[in-house]
PDB file of C-alpha atoms and ligand atoms in Angstrom:
ATOM      1  CA  UNK A   1      -0.226   0.052   0.264  1.00  0.00           C
ATOM      2  CA  UNK A   2       2.656   2.914   0.717  1.00  0.00           C
ATOM      3  CA  UNK A   3       3.818   2.620  -2.809  1.00  0.00           C
ATOM      4  CA  UNK A   4       0.328   3.884  -4.270  1.00  0.00           C
ATOM      5  CA  UNK A   5      -0.036   6.957  -1.289  1.00  0.00           C
ATOM      6  CA  UNK A   6       1.879  10.182  -2.322  1.00  0.00           C
ATOM      7  CA  UNK A   7       4.434  11.128   0.841  1.00  0.00           C
ATOM      8  CA  UNK A   8       4.730  15.160   0.461  1.00  0.00           C
ATOM      9  CA  UNK A   9       7.918  14.247   2.870  1.00  0.00           C
ATOM     10  CA  UNK A  10       9.143  11.414   0.433  1.00  0.00           C
ATOM     11  CA  UNK A  11      11.901  11.614  -1.614  1.00  0.00           C
ATOM     12  CA  UNK A  12      11.548  12.887  -5.261  1.00  0.00           C
ATOM     13  CA  UNK A  13      10.395   9.248  -7.283  1.00  0.00           C
ATOM     14  CA  UNK A  14      10.117   7.709  -4.072  1.00  0.00           C
ATOM     15  CA  UNK A  15       5.952   7.534  -4.291  1.00  0.00           C
ATOM     16  CA  UNK A  16       4.025   5.665  -7.153  1.00  0.00           C
ATOM     17  CA  UNK A  17       5.365   6.248 -10.592  1.00  0.00           C
ATOM     18  CA  UNK A  18       2.934   4.771 -12.711  1.00  0.00           C
ATOM     19  CA  UNK A  19       0.672   6.692 -14.980  1.00  0.00           C
ATOM     20  CA  UNK A  20      -2.739   5.788 -13.610  1.00  0.00           C
ATOM     21  CA  UNK A  21      -4.020   5.667 -17.040  1.00  0.00           C
ATOM     22  CA  UNK A  22      -1.600   2.531 -17.607  1.00  0.00           C
ATOM     23  CA  UNK A  23      -2.614  -1.098 -16.504  1.00  0.00           C
ATOM     24  CA  UNK A  24       0.295  -3.001 -14.766  1.00  0.00           C
ATOM     25  CA  UNK A  25       0.698  -6.479 -15.379  1.00  0.00           C
ATOM     26  CA  UNK A  26       2.973  -8.429 -12.887  1.00  0.00           C
ATOM     27  CA  UNK A  27       4.715 -11.528 -13.609  1.00  0.00           C
ATOM     28  CA  UNK A  28       6.412 -14.142 -11.489  1.00  0.00           C
ATOM     29  CA  UNK A  29       9.918 -15.429 -12.085  1.00  0.00           C
ATOM     30  CA  UNK A  30       8.744 -18.528 -10.068  1.00  0.00           C
ATOM     31  CA  UNK A  31      11.874 -20.421  -9.276  1.00  0.00           C
ATOM     32  CA  UNK A  32      12.286 -23.892  -7.200  1.00  0.00           C
ATOM     33  CA  UNK A  33      15.428 -25.920  -6.845  1.00  0.00           C
ATOM     34  CA  UNK A  34      17.486 -24.021  -9.172  1.00  0.00           C
ATOM     35  CA  UNK A  35      14.585 -24.058 -12.113  1.00  0.00           C
ATOM     36  CA  UNK A  36      12.522 -21.496 -13.805  1.00  0.00           C
ATOM     37  CA  UNK A  37       8.567 -22.321 -13.992  1.00  0.00           C
ATOM     38  CA  UNK A  38       7.262 -21.528 -17.332  1.00  0.00           C
ATOM     39  CA  UNK A  39       3.553 -21.258 -18.266  1.00  0.00           C
ATOM     40  CA  UNK A  40       2.169 -21.814 -21.826  1.00  0.00           C
ATOM     41  CA  UNK A  41      -0.937 -19.940 -23.031  1.00  0.00           C
ATOM     42  CA  UNK A  42      -4.224 -21.422 -23.695  1.00  0.00           C
ATOM     43  CA  UNK A  43      -5.739 -17.661 -24.776  1.00  0.00           C
ATOM     44  CA  UNK A  44      -6.230 -15.602 -26.035  1.00  0.00           C
ATOM     45  CA  UNK A  45      -5.382 -16.943 -30.139  1.00  0.00           C
ATOM     46  CA  UNK A  46      -2.674 -14.914 -30.892  1.00  0.00           C
ATOM     47  CA  UNK A  47      -0.939 -15.728 -28.086  1.00  0.00           C
ATOM     48  CA  UNK A  48      -2.135 -19.588 -27.212  1.00  0.00           C
ATOM     49  CA  UNK A  49       1.158 -21.631 -27.257  1.00  0.00           C
ATOM     50  CA  UNK A  50       3.656 -19.201 -26.645  1.00  0.00           C
ATOM     51  CA  UNK A  51       5.399 -19.383 -23.128  1.00  0.00           C
ATOM     52  CA  UNK A  52       5.170 -16.850 -20.421  1.00  0.00           C
ATOM     53  CA  UNK A  53       6.000 -15.742 -16.779  1.00  0.00           C
ATOM     54  CA  UNK A  54       2.959 -16.223 -15.101  1.00  0.00           C
ATOM     55  CA  UNK A  55       1.048 -13.581 -13.567  1.00  0.00           C
ATOM     56  CA  UNK A  56      -2.002 -10.861 -14.513  1.00  0.00           C
ATOM     57  CA  UNK A  57      -3.026  -7.779 -13.659  1.00  0.00           C
ATOM     58  CA  UNK A  58      -2.788  -5.428 -11.042  1.00  0.00           C
ATOM     59  CA  UNK A  59      -6.689  -4.811  -9.066  1.00  0.00           C
ATOM     60  CA  UNK A  60      -7.045  -1.536  -7.627  1.00  0.00           C
ATOM     61  CA  UNK A  61      -5.849  -1.030  -3.870  1.00  0.00           C
ATOM     62  CA  UNK A  62      -2.873  -4.011  -4.099  1.00  0.00           C
ATOM     63  CA  UNK A  63       0.580  -4.006  -4.326  1.00  0.00           C
ATOM     64  CA  UNK A  64       2.689  -5.636  -7.047  1.00  0.00           C
ATOM     65  CA  UNK A  65       3.498  -8.474  -4.842  1.00  0.00           C
ATOM     66  CA  UNK A  66       0.110  -9.044  -3.397  1.00  0.00           C
ATOM     67  CA  UNK A  67      -1.375  -8.894  -6.770  1.00  0.00           C
ATOM     68  CA  UNK A  68       1.805 -11.374  -8.003  1.00  0.00           C
ATOM     69  CA  UNK A  69       0.744 -14.064  -4.855  1.00  0.00           C
ATOM     70  CA  UNK A  70      -2.745 -13.907  -5.860  1.00  0.00           C
ATOM     71  CA  UNK A  71      -2.188 -14.493  -9.331  1.00  0.00           C
ATOM     72  CA  UNK A  72       0.060 -17.248  -8.921  1.00  0.00           C
ATOM     73  CA  UNK A  73      -2.607 -18.956  -6.062  1.00  0.00           C
ATOM     74  CA  UNK A  74      -5.469 -18.485  -8.787  1.00  0.00           C
ATOM     75  CA  UNK A  75      -3.654 -19.554 -11.990  1.00  0.00           C
ATOM     76  CA  UNK A  76      -1.359 -22.354 -10.110  1.00  0.00           C
ATOM     77  CA  UNK A  77      -2.702 -23.039  -7.124  1.00  0.00           C
ATOM     78  CA  UNK A  78       0.469 -22.629  -5.221  1.00  0.00           C
ATOM     79  CA  UNK A  79       2.067 -20.465  -2.544  1.00  0.00           C
ATOM     80  CA  UNK A  80       4.918 -18.011  -3.348  1.00  0.00           C
ATOM     81  CA  UNK A  81       6.820 -15.492  -1.269  1.00  0.00           C
ATOM     82  CA  UNK A  82       7.847 -12.647  -4.275  1.00  0.00           C
ATOM     83  CA  UNK A  83      11.629 -11.590  -4.216  1.00  0.00           C
ATOM     84  CA  UNK A  84      13.422  -8.795  -5.855  1.00  0.00           C
ATOM     85  CA  UNK A  85      12.123  -6.727  -8.756  1.00  0.00           C
ATOM     86  CA  UNK A  86      14.037  -7.480 -12.262  1.00  0.00           C
ATOM     87  CA  UNK A  87      15.007  -4.026 -13.042  1.00  0.00           C
ATOM     88  CA  UNK A  88      12.600  -2.954 -16.350  1.00  0.00           C
ATOM     89  CA  UNK A  89       9.395  -2.454 -17.830  1.00  0.00           C
ATOM     90  CA  UNK A  90       8.084  -3.874 -21.067  1.00  0.00           C
ATOM     91  CA  UNK A  91       5.034  -2.416 -23.330  1.00  0.00           C
ATOM     92  CA  UNK A  92       2.609  -5.219 -24.213  1.00  0.00           C
ATOM     93  CA  UNK A  93      -0.638  -3.814 -26.032  1.00  0.00           C
ATOM     94  CA  UNK A  94      -1.078  -0.165 -25.912  1.00  0.00           C
ATOM     95  CA  UNK A  95      -2.169   0.637 -22.302  1.00  0.00           C
ATOM     96  CA  UNK A  96      -0.246  -1.997 -20.710  1.00  0.00           C
ATOM     97  CA  UNK A  97       3.072  -2.791 -19.393  1.00  0.00           C
ATOM     98  CA  UNK A  98       4.780  -5.807 -17.936  1.00  0.00           C
ATOM     99  CA  UNK A  99       6.934  -5.804 -14.432  1.00  0.00           C
ATOM    100  CA  UNK A 100       8.658  -8.585 -13.172  1.00  0.00           C
ATOM    101  CA  UNK A 101       9.156  -9.647  -9.696  1.00  0.00           C
ATOM    102  CA  UNK A 102      11.150 -12.983  -8.389  1.00  0.00           C
ATOM    103  CA  UNK A 103       9.292 -15.355  -6.464  1.00  0.00           C
ATOM    104  CA  UNK A 104       9.922 -18.478  -4.497  1.00  0.00           C
ATOM    105  CA  UNK A 105       7.779 -21.357  -4.452  1.00  0.00           C
ATOM    106  CA  UNK A 106       6.498 -22.196  -0.606  1.00  0.00           C
ATOM    107  CA  UNK A 107       4.114 -24.676  -1.120  1.00  0.00           C
ATOM    108  CA  UNK A 108       2.086 -26.719  -3.696  1.00  0.00           C
ATOM    109  CA  UNK A 109       2.611 -27.879  -6.961  1.00  0.00           C
ATOM    110  CA  UNK A 110       1.729 -25.795  -9.916  1.00  0.00           C
ATOM    111  CA  UNK A 111      -1.126 -26.898 -12.083  1.00  0.00           C
ATOM    112  CA  UNK A 112      -2.337 -24.917 -15.039  1.00  0.00           C
ATOM    113  CA  UNK A 113      -5.769 -24.068 -13.439  1.00  0.00           C
ATOM    114  CA  UNK A 114      -6.321 -21.016 -15.375  1.00  0.00           C
ATOM    115  CA  UNK A 115      -5.050 -19.328 -18.683  1.00  0.00           C
ATOM    116  CA  UNK A 116      -2.018 -22.115 -19.311  1.00  0.00           C
ATOM    117  CA  UNK A 117      -2.522 -25.772 -20.719  1.00  0.00           C
ATOM    118  CA  UNK A 118       0.813 -26.760 -19.690  1.00  0.00           C
ATOM    119  CA  UNK A 119       3.889 -26.109 -17.153  1.00  0.00           C
ATOM    120  CA  UNK A 120       7.772 -26.980 -17.313  1.00  0.00           C
ATOM    121  CA  UNK A 121      10.558 -26.189 -14.514  1.00  0.00           C
ATOM    122  CA  UNK A 122      13.337 -25.345 -16.422  1.00  0.00           C
ATOM    123  CA  UNK A 123      17.070 -25.619 -15.306  1.00  0.00           C
ATOM    124  CA  UNK A 124      19.013 -22.501 -16.663  1.00  0.00           C
ATOM    125  CA  UNK A 125      20.432 -24.878 -19.531  1.00  0.00           C
ATOM    126  CA  UNK A 126      16.577 -25.423 -20.854  1.00  0.00           C
ATOM    127  CA  UNK A 127      15.463 -21.564 -20.973  1.00  0.00           C
ATOM    128  CA  UNK A 128      16.155 -21.369 -24.536  1.00  0.00           C
ATOM    129  CA  UNK A 129      13.913 -24.783 -25.229  1.00  0.00           C
ATOM    130  CA  UNK A 130      10.790 -22.928 -25.327  1.00  0.00           C
ATOM    131  CA  UNK A 131       8.712 -20.207 -27.582  1.00  0.00           C
ATOM    132  CA  UNK A 132       8.360 -17.345 -24.728  1.00  0.00           C
ATOM    133  CA  UNK A 133       6.337 -14.400 -25.545  1.00  0.00           C
ATOM    134  CA  UNK A 134       8.561 -11.571 -27.054  1.00  0.00           C
ATOM    135  CA  UNK A 135       7.841  -9.141 -24.278  1.00  0.00           C
ATOM    136  CA  UNK A 136       9.034 -11.661 -21.465  1.00  0.00           C
ATOM    137  CA  UNK A 137      12.682 -12.418 -23.177  1.00  0.00           C
ATOM    138  CA  UNK A 138      14.298  -9.839 -21.816  1.00  0.00           C
ATOM    139  CA  UNK A 139      13.100 -10.557 -18.140  1.00  0.00           C
ATOM    140  CA  UNK A 140      13.670 -14.313 -18.601  1.00  0.00           C
ATOM    141  CA  UNK A 141      17.464 -13.577 -19.563  1.00  0.00           C
ATOM    142  CA  UNK A 142      17.442 -11.310 -16.361  1.00  0.00           C
ATOM    143  CA  UNK A 143      15.636 -14.019 -14.234  1.00  0.00           C
ATOM    144  CA  UNK A 144      18.402 -16.484 -15.474  1.00  0.00           C
ATOM    145  CA  UNK A 145      21.232 -14.555 -13.969  1.00  0.00           C
ATOM    146  CA  UNK A 146      19.180 -14.608 -10.428  1.00  0.00           C
ATOM    147  CA  UNK A 147      18.856 -18.590 -10.546  1.00  0.00           C
ATOM    148  CA  UNK A 148      19.758 -19.539  -7.512  1.00  0.00           C
ATOM    149  CA  UNK A 149      21.689 -23.343  -7.503  1.00  0.00           C
ATOM    150  CA  UNK A 150      19.605 -26.026  -6.876  1.00  0.00           C
TER     151      UNK A 150
HETATM  152  O1  CDP B   1      -5.093 -13.072 -15.495  1.00  0.00           O
HETATM  153  P1  CDP B   1      -5.520 -11.445 -16.150  1.00  0.00           P
HETATM  154  O2  CDP B   1      -6.607 -11.238 -16.815  1.00  0.00           O
HETATM  155  O3  CDP B   1      -5.222 -10.589 -14.806  1.00  0.00           O
HETATM  156  O4  CDP B   1      -4.266 -11.105 -16.475  1.00  0.00           O
HETATM  157  P2  CDP B   1      -3.603 -11.960 -18.313  1.00  0.00           P
HETATM  158  O5  CDP B   1      -4.744 -12.247 -19.251  1.00  0.00           O
HETATM  159  O6  CDP B   1      -2.877 -12.951 -17.563  1.00  0.00           O
HETATM  160  O7  CDP B   1      -2.774 -11.164 -18.696  1.00  0.00           O
HETATM  161  C1  CDP B   1      -3.131  -9.750 -19.392  1.00  0.00           C
HETATM  162  C2  CDP B   1      -1.681  -9.199 -20.480  1.00  0.00           C
HETATM  163  O8  CDP B   1      -0.621  -9.140 -19.917  1.00  0.00           O
HETATM  164  C3  CDP B   1      -2.058 -10.262 -21.387  1.00  0.00           C
HETATM  165  O9  CDP B   1      -2.283  -9.642 -22.780  1.00  0.00           O
HETATM  166  C4  CDP B   1      -1.037 -11.233 -21.563  1.00  0.00           C
HETATM  167  O10 CDP B   1      -0.613 -11.862 -22.825  1.00  0.00           O
HETATM  168  C5  CDP B   1       0.085 -10.212 -21.014  1.00  0.00           C
HETATM  169  N1  CDP B   1       1.009 -10.993 -20.416  1.00  0.00           N
HETATM  170  C6  CDP B   1       2.825 -11.010 -20.777  1.00  0.00           C
HETATM  171  O11 CDP B   1       3.003 -10.439 -22.094  1.00  0.00           O
HETATM  172  N2  CDP B   1       3.902 -11.562 -20.586  1.00  0.00           N
HETATM  173  C7  CDP B   1       3.748 -12.171 -18.970  1.00  0.00           C
HETATM  174  N3  CDP B   1       4.414 -12.554 -18.315  1.00  0.00           N
HETATM  175  C8  CDP B   1       1.750 -11.977 -18.288  1.00  0.00           C
HETATM  176  C9  CDP B   1       0.857 -11.245 -19.148  1.00  0.00           C
END
């Protein structure tokens, strides 16, 4: 919540940095035992079959980390702990931007409950083996650098 409040005493740039007209999509570089979770989209038609870091749109009043935990619970049925933000922001369709956080799997076995039809855990040397959405590629490259050892 703090990041959504404008505090006049905060240093410049410390309050929200997002244009209110822009929809933020948060995605998780979910890792477990040295591997990164990749999810294959089942919809919409133009994205189906491409692989992404799972996530979804921020809802009003949510922090990005809260949105990420909620989306991963809804889409995969798992509990996760967000870590660091991967630097950068990637445009999606007009009016939408993608931001990515690392997330550690706490409990559950991911299942493709919503939006996806297949999941894979990829080791570092396997990250190029799936057809990532173009907008996710830079984040996946950054996530690979942060992948903890198994
Ligand atoms: O689950 P929700 O409806 O909130 O969002 P979504 O449909 O999963 O994602 C919103 C938009 O962000 C879609 O156009 C996705 O294709 C896009 N997206 C993406 O490009 N890369 C991701 N890693 C996650 C979502």
